[in-house]
Amino acid sequence: MGLHGRDNVVVSEMKLERMLSMKGGKGEASYANNSQAQARHAQSMFHLLEETLNEVQLESPAEEAPFVVADLGCSSGSNTLYLIDVIIKHMTKRYEALGFDPPEFSAFFSDLPSNDFNTLFQLLPPLTIDGGSMEECLAADGHRSYFAAGVPGSFYRRLFPTRSIDVFHSAFSLHWLSQVPESVTDKRSKAYNKGRVFIHGADQSTAMAYKKQFQTDLAGFLKSRSRELKKGGSMFLVCLGRTSVDPTDQGGAGLLFGTHFQDAWDDLVQEGLVDGDKRDSFNIPVYAPSLEDFREVVEADSSFAVNKLEVFRGGSPLVVNQPDDAAEVGRALANSCRSVCGVLVDAHIGDQLSDELFMRLESRATVHAKELLEQLQFFHIVASLSFS
């Protein structure tokens, strides 16, 4: 690739990096109010997380050295805070079981610069260390027992100093690509994704461009983490996955970002509100890998011992109180979709057309409520990796 082409890649990647975030604030379509399913899926995997934490090699805490945890792709809801608490409580028990006084704990919340860190930090409980001991702090309910900091930046590159992190955690983030592959929106390319906004049901060449981008991104992620993890440190990674060998069948992600969402875009094009080219230049930068797609990259990197690498059934992303209420199901799907990709849609077609799009999505999803509840299942790839 020539220098000029490389510049384009960097620009498009930087553009997405500045823009992409889960929907901030505390409104109906905000991520903070649409991440209950993620919380439930995460809790169902806590036993796997704890197995990973048991792989972290502990020694008597060095004088003054904190135990450092980083959550990558933390977003802006309370899930990340709950998770950090789980990790720190588990590690405290491990230190105590070995007869050690627990060290001080430090937690880094990392996401892209456009993330709503303000909402996240407003949710942080008060710190109780104020000159007191760690034990007093851990005993105080409703308080936090760690020092907190936000780290803005793409996790596909370096974020932390060398050998500075004990545990990395990343949930429901690695399926987001650093950019939409250029060939997918290039009319001259075989991979041009004409008439679509996602790769579900697209041509093989389009799907392969996405797969290549995913594997390049994951390789960059692993390379960066292998510099930042301390010896004996561990990583627990969860991302959307798929059970099909065929990358054009994106499973649950396909039902969320293809099908009715795709039809809603087509409605806008047919009604003359958005032209076809404008629609075709929008693609969701998500790729749900197969276990094999993921494994190839981990094995090629070879820095990590694999404790566990498997596909885990996550359940539905829809949280509804009354499954028989089709309108509630339709609204839940539209809000779920909007909370994770609404920021990109707003930037592409403006707030007003974005409202129109998600209204169309809601009404289409309402009509198909029963089959959505039956068919919309997420599978996750769970990777537990240790660095020795």
PDB file of N, CA and C in Angstrom, residues 127-217:
ATOM      1  N   LEU A 127     -14.359   7.503  47.565  1.00  0.00           N
ATOM      2  CA  LEU A 127     -13.175   6.733  47.988  1.00  0.00           C
ATOM      3  C   LEU A 127     -13.056   6.810  49.492  1.00  0.00           C
ATOM      4  N   THR A 128     -12.703   5.701  50.131  1.00  0.00           N
ATOM      5  CA  THR A 128     -12.648   5.717  51.596  1.00  0.00           C
ATOM      6  C   THR A 128     -11.245   5.533  52.153  1.00  0.00           C
ATOM      7  N   ILE A 129     -10.239   5.616  51.320  1.00  0.00           N
ATOM      8  CA  ILE A 129      -8.902   5.293  51.840  1.00  0.00           C
ATOM      9  C   ILE A 129      -8.362   6.404  52.746  1.00  0.00           C
ATOM     10  N   ASP A 130      -8.695   7.690  52.409  1.00  0.00           N
ATOM     11  CA  ASP A 130      -8.309   8.844  53.235  1.00  0.00           C
ATOM     12  C   ASP A 130      -7.418   8.553  54.437  1.00  0.00           C
ATOM     13  N   GLY A 131      -6.237   8.099  54.212  1.00  0.00           N
ATOM     14  CA  GLY A 131      -5.318   7.904  55.329  1.00  0.00           C
ATOM     15  C   GLY A 131      -5.599   6.635  56.115  1.00  0.00           C
ATOM     16  N   GLY A 132      -6.770   6.015  55.868  1.00  0.00           N
ATOM     17  CA  GLY A 132      -7.098   4.787  56.589  1.00  0.00           C
ATOM     18  C   GLY A 132      -6.493   3.577  55.897  1.00  0.00           C
ATOM     19  N   SER A 133      -6.741   2.408  56.469  1.00  0.00           N
ATOM     20  CA  SER A 133      -6.151   1.196  55.884  1.00  0.00           C
ATOM     21  C   SER A 133      -7.091   0.626  54.816  1.00  0.00           C
ATOM     22  N   MET A 134      -6.536  -0.273  54.009  1.00  0.00           N
ATOM     23  CA  MET A 134      -7.304  -0.922  52.957  1.00  0.00           C
ATOM     24  C   MET A 134      -8.447  -1.744  53.568  1.00  0.00           C
ATOM     25  N   GLU A 135      -8.182  -2.377  54.716  1.00  0.00           N
ATOM     26  CA  GLU A 135      -9.200  -3.218  55.362  1.00  0.00           C
ATOM     27  C   GLU A 135     -10.424  -2.395  55.748  1.00  0.00           C
ATOM     28  N   GLU A 136     -10.181  -1.207  56.340  1.00  0.00           N
ATOM     29  CA  GLU A 136     -11.295  -0.330  56.731  1.00  0.00           C
ATOM     30  C   GLU A 136     -12.111   0.030  55.489  1.00  0.00           C
ATOM     31  N   CYS A 137     -11.356   0.279  54.451  1.00  0.00           N
ATOM     32  CA  CYS A 137     -11.978   0.698  53.205  1.00  0.00           C
ATOM     33  C   CYS A 137     -12.858  -0.406  52.615  1.00  0.00           C
ATOM     34  N   LEU A 138     -12.340  -1.640  52.614  1.00  0.00           N
ATOM     35  CA  LEU A 138     -13.086  -2.761  52.039  1.00  0.00           C
ATOM     36  C   LEU A 138     -14.328  -3.076  52.867  1.00  0.00           C
ATOM     37  N   ALA A 139     -14.259  -2.738  54.171  1.00  0.00           N
ATOM     38  CA  ALA A 139     -15.393  -3.026  55.050  1.00  0.00           C
ATOM     39  C   ALA A 139     -16.508  -1.990  54.894  1.00  0.00           C
ATOM     40  N   ALA A 140     -16.168  -0.837  54.316  1.00  0.00           N
ATOM     41  CA  ALA A 140     -17.162   0.242  54.201  1.00  0.00           C
ATOM     42  C   ALA A 140     -18.038   0.027  52.975  1.00  0.00           C
ATOM     43  N   ASP A 141     -19.309  -0.280  53.216  1.00  0.00           N
ATOM     44  CA  ASP A 141     -20.236  -0.526  52.103  1.00  0.00           C
ATOM     45  C   ASP A 141     -20.552   0.761  51.349  1.00  0.00           C
ATOM     46  N   GLY A 142     -20.833   0.610  50.054  1.00  0.00           N
ATOM     47  CA  GLY A 142     -21.207   1.780  49.268  1.00  0.00           C
ATOM     48  C   GLY A 142     -20.049   2.704  48.975  1.00  0.00           C
ATOM     49  N   HIS A 143     -18.844   2.244  49.269  1.00  0.00           N
ATOM     50  CA  HIS A 143     -17.652   3.037  48.973  1.00  0.00           C
ATOM     51  C   HIS A 143     -16.759   2.217  48.071  1.00  0.00           C
ATOM     52  N   ARG A 144     -15.769   2.856  47.491  1.00  0.00           N
ATOM     53  CA  ARG A 144     -14.852   2.074  46.659  1.00  0.00           C
ATOM     54  C   ARG A 144     -13.494   1.960  47.332  1.00  0.00           C
ATOM     55  N   SER A 145     -12.858   0.854  47.023  1.00  0.00           N
ATOM     56  CA  SER A 145     -11.601   0.523  47.689  1.00  0.00           C
ATOM     57  C   SER A 145     -10.425   0.610  46.722  1.00  0.00           C
ATOM     58  N   TYR A 146     -10.559   1.491  45.722  1.00  0.00           N
ATOM     59  CA  TYR A 146      -9.481   1.578  44.728  1.00  0.00           C
ATOM     60  C   TYR A 146      -9.367   3.012  44.234  1.00  0.00           C
ATOM     61  N   PHE A 147      -8.192   3.323  43.742  1.00  0.00           N
ATOM     62  CA  PHE A 147      -7.975   4.621  43.091  1.00  0.00           C
ATOM     63  C   PHE A 147      -8.427   4.481  41.644  1.00  0.00           C
ATOM     64  N   ALA A 148      -9.117   5.483  41.122  1.00  0.00           N
ATOM     65  CA  ALA A 148      -9.695   5.382  39.780  1.00  0.00           C
ATOM     66  C   ALA A 148      -9.109   6.430  38.847  1.00  0.00           C
ATOM     67  N   ALA A 149      -8.970   6.048  37.585  1.00  0.00           N
ATOM     68  CA  ALA A 149      -8.532   7.008  36.570  1.00  0.00           C
ATOM     69  C   ALA A 149      -9.115   6.606  35.225  1.00  0.00           C
ATOM     70  N   GLY A 150      -9.364   7.587  34.370  1.00  0.00           N
ATOM     71  CA  GLY A 150      -9.847   7.331  33.011  1.00  0.00           C
ATOM     72  C   GLY A 150      -8.698   7.401  32.030  1.00  0.00           C
ATOM     73  N   VAL A 151      -8.687   6.499  31.079  1.00  0.00           N
ATOM     74  CA  VAL A 151      -7.619   6.478  30.069  1.00  0.00           C
ATOM     75  C   VAL A 151      -8.253   6.495  28.680  1.00  0.00           C
ATOM     76  N   PRO A 152      -8.266   7.654  28.014  1.00  0.00           N
ATOM     77  CA  PRO A 152      -8.871   7.721  26.679  1.00  0.00           C
ATOM     78  C   PRO A 152      -7.917   7.213  25.599  1.00  0.00           C
ATOM     79  N   GLY A 153      -8.450   6.453  24.647  1.00  0.00           N
ATOM     80  CA  GLY A 153      -7.608   5.993  23.536  1.00  0.00           C
ATOM     81  C   GLY A 153      -8.109   4.670  22.988  1.00  0.00           C
ATOM     82  N   SER A 154      -7.631   4.311  21.808  1.00  0.00           N
ATOM     83  CA  SER A 154      -8.014   3.054  21.171  1.00  0.00           C
ATOM     84  C   SER A 154      -7.203   1.907  21.756  1.00  0.00           C
ATOM     85  N   PHE A 155      -7.900   0.824  22.141  1.00  0.00           N
ATOM     86  CA  PHE A 155      -7.157  -0.317  22.698  1.00  0.00           C
ATOM     87  C   PHE A 155      -6.465  -1.140  21.610  1.00  0.00           C
ATOM     88  N   TYR A 156      -6.578  -0.714  20.361  1.00  0.00           N
ATOM     89  CA  TYR A 156      -5.812  -1.394  19.314  1.00  0.00           C
ATOM     90  C   TYR A 156      -4.380  -0.866  19.257  1.00  0.00           C
ATOM     91  N   ARG A 157      -4.099   0.104  20.122  1.00  0.00           N
ATOM     92  CA  ARG A 157      -2.727   0.616  20.247  1.00  0.00           C
ATOM     93  C   ARG A 157      -2.340   0.633  21.724  1.00  0.00           C
ATOM     94  N   ARG A 158      -1.109   1.062  22.020  1.00  0.00           N
ATOM     95  CA  ARG A 158      -0.653   1.123  23.411  1.00  0.00           C
ATOM     96  C   ARG A 158      -1.455   2.154  24.208  1.00  0.00           C
ATOM     97  N   LEU A 159      -1.730   1.818  25.472  1.00  0.00           N
ATOM     98  CA  LEU A 159      -2.461   2.714  26.365  1.00  0.00           C
ATOM     99  C   LEU A 159      -1.740   2.932  27.693  1.00  0.00           C
ATOM    100  N   PHE A 160      -0.888   1.970  28.086  1.00  0.00           N
ATOM    101  CA  PHE A 160      -0.268   1.991  29.411  1.00  0.00           C
ATOM    102  C   PHE A 160       1.235   1.772  29.316  1.00  0.00           C
ATOM    103  N   PRO A 161       1.974   2.162  30.370  1.00  0.00           N
ATOM    104  CA  PRO A 161       3.418   1.910  30.375  1.00  0.00           C
ATOM    105  C   PRO A 161       3.719   0.401  30.369  1.00  0.00           C
ATOM    106  N   THR A 162       4.904   0.062  29.928  1.00  0.00           N
ATOM    107  CA  THR A 162       5.346  -1.337  29.883  1.00  0.00           C
ATOM    108  C   THR A 162       5.290  -1.976  31.268  1.00  0.00           C
ATOM    109  N   ARG A 163       4.781  -3.218  31.315  1.00  0.00           N
ATOM    110  CA  ARG A 163       4.724  -4.036  32.539  1.00  0.00           C
ATOM    111  C   ARG A 163       4.082  -3.299  33.713  1.00  0.00           C
ATOM    112  N   SER A 164       2.931  -2.693  33.456  1.00  0.00           N
ATOM    113  CA  SER A 164       2.300  -1.903  34.526  1.00  0.00           C
ATOM    114  C   SER A 164       0.938  -2.437  34.974  1.00  0.00           C
ATOM    115  N   ILE A 165       0.368  -3.423  34.246  1.00  0.00           N
ATOM    116  CA  ILE A 165      -1.000  -3.875  34.533  1.00  0.00           C
ATOM    117  C   ILE A 165      -0.998  -5.347  34.972  1.00  0.00           C
ATOM    118  N   ASP A 166      -1.768  -5.642  36.048  1.00  0.00           N
ATOM    119  CA  ASP A 166      -1.876  -7.025  36.530  1.00  0.00           C
ATOM    120  C   ASP A 166      -2.997  -7.784  35.832  1.00  0.00           C
ATOM    121  N   VAL A 167      -4.129  -7.118  35.646  1.00  0.00           N
ATOM    122  CA  VAL A 167      -5.289  -7.782  35.031  1.00  0.00           C
ATOM    123  C   VAL A 167      -5.936  -6.852  34.013  1.00  0.00           C
ATOM    124  N   PHE A 168      -6.156  -7.377  32.817  1.00  0.00           N
ATOM    125  CA  PHE A 168      -6.954  -6.675  31.813  1.00  0.00           C
ATOM    126  C   PHE A 168      -8.303  -7.364  31.710  1.00  0.00           C
ATOM    127  N   HIS A 169      -9.350  -6.561  31.607  1.00  0.00           N
ATOM    128  CA  HIS A 169     -10.685  -7.093  31.379  1.00  0.00           C
ATOM    129  C   HIS A 169     -11.289  -6.314  30.220  1.00  0.00           C
ATOM    130  N   SER A 170     -11.942  -7.007  29.303  1.00  0.00           N
ATOM    131  CA  SER A 170     -12.650  -6.317  28.231  1.00  0.00           C
ATOM    132  C   SER A 170     -13.886  -7.124  27.866  1.00  0.00           C
ATOM    133  N   ALA A 171     -15.065  -6.494  28.002  1.00  0.00           N
ATOM    134  CA  ALA A 171     -16.308  -7.212  27.697  1.00  0.00           C
ATOM    135  C   ALA A 171     -17.112  -6.462  26.647  1.00  0.00           C
ATOM    136  N   PHE A 172     -17.572  -7.197  25.639  1.00  0.00           N
ATOM    137  CA  PHE A 172     -18.490  -6.679  24.616  1.00  0.00           C
ATOM    138  C   PHE A 172     -17.913  -5.484  23.864  1.00  0.00           C
ATOM    139  N   SER A 173     -16.613  -5.510  23.591  1.00  0.00           N
ATOM    140  CA  SER A 173     -15.979  -4.381  22.894  1.00  0.00           C
ATOM    141  C   SER A 173     -15.147  -4.804  21.695  1.00  0.00           C
ATOM    142  N   LEU A 174     -14.505  -5.957  21.761  1.00  0.00           N
ATOM    143  CA  LEU A 174     -13.536  -6.327  20.713  1.00  0.00           C
ATOM    144  C   LEU A 174     -14.175  -6.637  19.362  1.00  0.00           C
ATOM    145  N   HIS A 175     -15.496  -6.761  19.311  1.00  0.00           N
ATOM    146  CA  HIS A 175     -16.146  -6.960  18.007  1.00  0.00           C
ATOM    147  C   HIS A 175     -16.281  -5.629  17.254  1.00  0.00           C
ATOM    148  N   TRP A 176     -16.027  -4.497  17.955  1.00  0.00           N
ATOM    149  CA  TRP A 176     -16.027  -3.187  17.268  1.00  0.00           C
ATOM    150  C   TRP A 176     -14.690  -3.015  16.554  1.00  0.00           C
ATOM    151  N   LEU A 177     -14.741  -2.829  15.264  1.00  0.00           N
ATOM    152  CA  LEU A 177     -13.513  -2.666  14.470  1.00  0.00           C
ATOM    153  C   LEU A 177     -12.964  -1.254  14.633  1.00  0.00           C
ATOM    154  N   SER A 178     -11.673  -1.100  14.352  1.00  0.00           N
ATOM    155  CA  SER A 178     -11.069   0.237  14.416  1.00  0.00           C
ATOM    156  C   SER A 178     -11.578   1.117  13.274  1.00  0.00           C
ATOM    157  N   GLN A 179     -12.081   0.485  12.210  1.00  0.00           N
ATOM    158  CA  GLN A 179     -12.636   1.231  11.078  1.00  0.00           C
ATOM    159  C   GLN A 179     -13.430   0.283  10.177  1.00  0.00           C
ATOM    160  N   VAL A 180     -14.308   0.840   9.377  1.00  0.00           N
ATOM    161  CA  VAL A 180     -14.947   0.046   8.322  1.00  0.00           C
ATOM    162  C   VAL A 180     -13.870  -0.149   7.250  1.00  0.00           C
ATOM    163  N   PRO A 181     -13.623  -1.386   6.797  1.00  0.00           N
ATOM    164  CA  PRO A 181     -12.595  -1.579   5.757  1.00  0.00           C
ATOM    165  C   PRO A 181     -12.905  -0.690   4.548  1.00  0.00           C
ATOM    166  N   GLU A 182     -11.886  -0.001   4.047  1.00  0.00           N
ATOM    167  CA  GLU A 182     -12.082   0.954   2.943  1.00  0.00           C
ATOM    168  C   GLU A 182     -12.766   0.328   1.726  1.00  0.00           C
ATOM    169  N   SER A 183     -12.391  -0.937   1.426  1.00  0.00           N
ATOM    170  CA  SER A 183     -12.918  -1.579   0.217  1.00  0.00           C
ATOM    171  C   SER A 183     -14.440  -1.759   0.285  1.00  0.00           C
ATOM    172  N   VAL A 184     -14.985  -1.805   1.501  1.00  0.00           N
ATOM    173  CA  VAL A 184     -16.416  -2.054   1.679  1.00  0.00           C
ATOM    174  C   VAL A 184     -17.267  -0.873   1.203  1.00  0.00           C
ATOM    175  N   THR A 185     -16.705   0.339   1.241  1.00  0.00           N
ATOM    176  CA  THR A 185     -17.461   1.512   0.767  1.00  0.00           C
ATOM    177  C   THR A 185     -16.881   2.089  -0.533  1.00  0.00           C
ATOM    178  N   ASP A 186     -16.002   1.310  -1.170  1.00  0.00           N
ATOM    179  CA  ASP A 186     -15.385   1.743  -2.426  1.00  0.00           C
ATOM    180  C   ASP A 186     -16.135   1.087  -3.596  1.00  0.00           C
ATOM    181  N   LYS A 187     -16.813   1.928  -4.405  1.00  0.00           N
ATOM    182  CA  LYS A 187     -17.646   1.401  -5.507  1.00  0.00           C
ATOM    183  C   LYS A 187     -16.857   0.557  -6.500  1.00  0.00           C
ATOM    184  N   ARG A 188     -15.550   0.801  -6.607  1.00  0.00           N
ATOM    185  CA  ARG A 188     -14.743   0.061  -7.589  1.00  0.00           C
ATOM    186  C   ARG A 188     -14.304  -1.298  -7.046  1.00  0.00           C
ATOM    187  N   SER A 189     -14.522  -1.521  -5.761  1.00  0.00           N
ATOM    188  CA  SER A 189     -14.011  -2.743  -5.132  1.00  0.00           C
ATOM    189  C   SER A 189     -15.010  -3.892  -5.229  1.00  0.00           C
ATOM    190  N   LYS A 190     -14.457  -5.094  -5.291  1.00  0.00           N
ATOM    191  CA  LYS A 190     -15.288  -6.303  -5.300  1.00  0.00           C
ATOM    192  C   LYS A 190     -16.023  -6.442  -3.961  1.00  0.00           C
ATOM    193  N   ALA A 191     -15.427  -5.861  -2.911  1.00  0.00           N
ATOM    194  CA  ALA A 191     -16.006  -5.985  -1.565  1.00  0.00           C
ATOM    195  C   ALA A 191     -17.046  -4.898  -1.269  1.00  0.00           C
ATOM    196  N   TYR A 192     -17.350  -4.050  -2.269  1.00  0.00           N
ATOM    197  CA  TYR A 192     -18.317  -2.948  -2.067  1.00  0.00           C
ATOM    198  C   TYR A 192     -19.648  -3.519  -1.574  1.00  0.00           C
ATOM    199  N   ASN A 193     -20.109  -3.010  -0.441  1.00  0.00           N
ATOM    200  CA  ASN A 193     -21.305  -3.580   0.200  1.00  0.00           C
ATOM    201  C   ASN A 193     -22.571  -2.859  -0.259  1.00  0.00           C
ATOM    202  N   LYS A 194     -22.842  -2.953  -1.545  1.00  0.00           N
ATOM    203  CA  LYS A 194     -23.961  -2.203  -2.150  1.00  0.00           C
ATOM    204  C   LYS A 194     -25.307  -2.633  -1.559  1.00  0.00           C
ATOM    205  N   GLY A 195     -26.101  -1.620  -1.177  1.00  0.00           N
ATOM    206  CA  GLY A 195     -27.454  -1.889  -0.708  1.00  0.00           C
ATOM    207  C   GLY A 195     -27.552  -2.359   0.727  1.00  0.00           C
ATOM    208  N   ARG A 196     -26.407  -2.414   1.412  1.00  0.00           N
ATOM    209  CA  ARG A 196     -26.432  -2.919   2.793  1.00  0.00           C
ATOM    210  C   ARG A 196     -25.693  -1.981   3.743  1.00  0.00           C
ATOM    211  N   VAL A 197     -25.997  -2.157   5.046  1.00  0.00           N
ATOM    212  CA  VAL A 197     -25.285  -1.363   6.064  1.00  0.00           C
ATOM    213  C   VAL A 197     -24.518  -2.273   7.022  1.00  0.00           C
ATOM    214  N   PHE A 198     -24.529  -3.595   6.743  1.00  0.00           N
ATOM    215  CA  PHE A 198     -23.812  -4.556   7.592  1.00  0.00           C
ATOM    216  C   PHE A 198     -23.475  -5.759   6.735  1.00  0.00           C
ATOM    217  N   ILE A 199     -22.619  -6.656   7.226  1.00  0.00           N
ATOM    218  CA  ILE A 199     -22.184  -7.785   6.386  1.00  0.00           C
ATOM    219  C   ILE A 199     -23.088  -9.005   6.478  1.00  0.00           C
ATOM    220  N   HIS A 200     -24.101  -8.962   7.350  1.00  0.00           N
ATOM    221  CA  HIS A 200     -25.019 -10.092   7.459  1.00  0.00           C
ATOM    222  C   HIS A 200     -25.729 -10.274   6.114  1.00  0.00           C
ATOM    223  N   GLY A 201     -25.528 -11.405   5.489  1.00  0.00           N
ATOM    224  CA  GLY A 201     -26.162 -11.672   4.196  1.00  0.00           C
ATOM    225  C   GLY A 201     -25.465 -11.017   3.016  1.00  0.00           C
ATOM    226  N   ALA A 202     -24.293 -10.436   3.247  1.00  0.00           N
ATOM    227  CA  ALA A 202     -23.550  -9.761   2.165  1.00  0.00           C
ATOM    228  C   ALA A 202     -22.738 -10.767   1.350  1.00  0.00           C
ATOM    229  N   ASP A 203     -21.961 -10.266   0.391  1.00  0.00           N
ATOM    230  CA  ASP A 203     -21.097 -11.138  -0.405  1.00  0.00           C
ATOM    231  C   ASP A 203     -19.916 -11.630   0.435  1.00  0.00           C
ATOM    232  N   GLN A 204     -19.357 -12.766   0.012  1.00  0.00           N
ATOM    233  CA  GLN A 204     -18.184 -13.325   0.716  1.00  0.00           C
ATOM    234  C   GLN A 204     -17.016 -12.345   0.731  1.00  0.00           C
ATOM    235  N   SER A 205     -16.811 -11.641  -0.406  1.00  0.00           N
ATOM    236  CA  SER A 205     -15.647 -10.733  -0.477  1.00  0.00           C
ATOM    237  C   SER A 205     -15.787  -9.593   0.537  1.00  0.00           C
ATOM    238  N   THR A 206     -17.025  -9.140   0.776  1.00  0.00           N
ATOM    239  CA  THR A 206     -17.269  -8.094   1.771  1.00  0.00           C
ATOM    240  C   THR A 206     -16.964  -8.641   3.164  1.00  0.00           C
ATOM    241  N   ALA A 207     -17.471  -9.840   3.431  1.00  0.00           N
ATOM    242  CA  ALA A 207     -17.256 -10.459   4.741  1.00  0.00           C
ATOM    243  C   ALA A 207     -15.772 -10.716   4.992  1.00  0.00           C
ATOM    244  N   MET A 208     -15.057 -11.096   3.946  1.00  0.00           N
ATOM    245  CA  MET A 208     -13.615 -11.365   4.122  1.00  0.00           C
ATOM    246  C   MET A 208     -12.843 -10.081   4.434  1.00  0.00           C
ATOM    247  N   ALA A 209     -13.297  -8.958   3.863  1.00  0.00           N
ATOM    248  CA  ALA A 209     -12.656  -7.667   4.173  1.00  0.00           C
ATOM    249  C   ALA A 209     -12.857  -7.340   5.660  1.00  0.00           C
ATOM    250  N   TYR A 210     -14.048  -7.620   6.162  1.00  0.00           N
ATOM    251  CA  TYR A 210     -14.343  -7.421   7.584  1.00  0.00           C
ATOM    252  C   TYR A 210     -13.504  -8.355   8.455  1.00  0.00           C
ATOM    253  N   LYS A 211     -13.438  -9.614   8.039  1.00  0.00           N
ATOM    254  CA  LYS A 211     -12.669 -10.604   8.827  1.00  0.00           C
ATOM    255  C   LYS A 211     -11.198 -10.188   8.919  1.00  0.00           C
ATOM    256  N   LYS A 212     -10.661  -9.748   7.781  1.00  0.00           N
ATOM    257  CA  LYS A 212      -9.248  -9.326   7.756  1.00  0.00           C
ATOM    258  C   LYS A 212      -9.035  -8.136   8.692  1.00  0.00           C
ATOM    259  N   GLN A 213      -9.973  -7.185   8.659  1.00  0.00           N
ATOM    260  CA  GLN A 213      -9.875  -6.013   9.540  1.00  0.00           C
ATOM    261  C   GLN A 213      -9.933  -6.446  11.012  1.00  0.00           C
ATOM    262  N   PHE A 214     -10.840  -7.368  11.334  1.00  0.00           N
ATOM    263  CA  PHE A 214     -10.967  -7.856  12.711  1.00  0.00           C
ATOM    264  C   PHE A 214      -9.650  -8.491  13.162  1.00  0.00           C
ATOM    265  N   GLN A 215      -9.087  -9.347  12.301  1.00  0.00           N
ATOM    266  CA  GLN A 215      -7.873 -10.062  12.711  1.00  0.00           C
ATOM    267  C   GLN A 215      -6.670  -9.125  12.824  1.00  0.00           C
ATOM    268  N   THR A 216      -6.605  -8.112  11.964  1.00  0.00           N
ATOM    269  CA  THR A 216      -5.543  -7.104  12.060  1.00  0.00           C
ATOM    270  C   THR A 216      -5.687  -6.329  13.371  1.00  0.00           C
ATOM    271  N   ASP A 217      -6.917  -5.943  13.681  1.00  0.00           N
ATOM    272  CA  ASP A 217      -7.178  -5.200  14.918  1.00  0.00           C
ATOM    273  C   ASP A 217      -6.843  -6.030  16.149  1.00  0.00           C
TER     274      ASP A 217
END
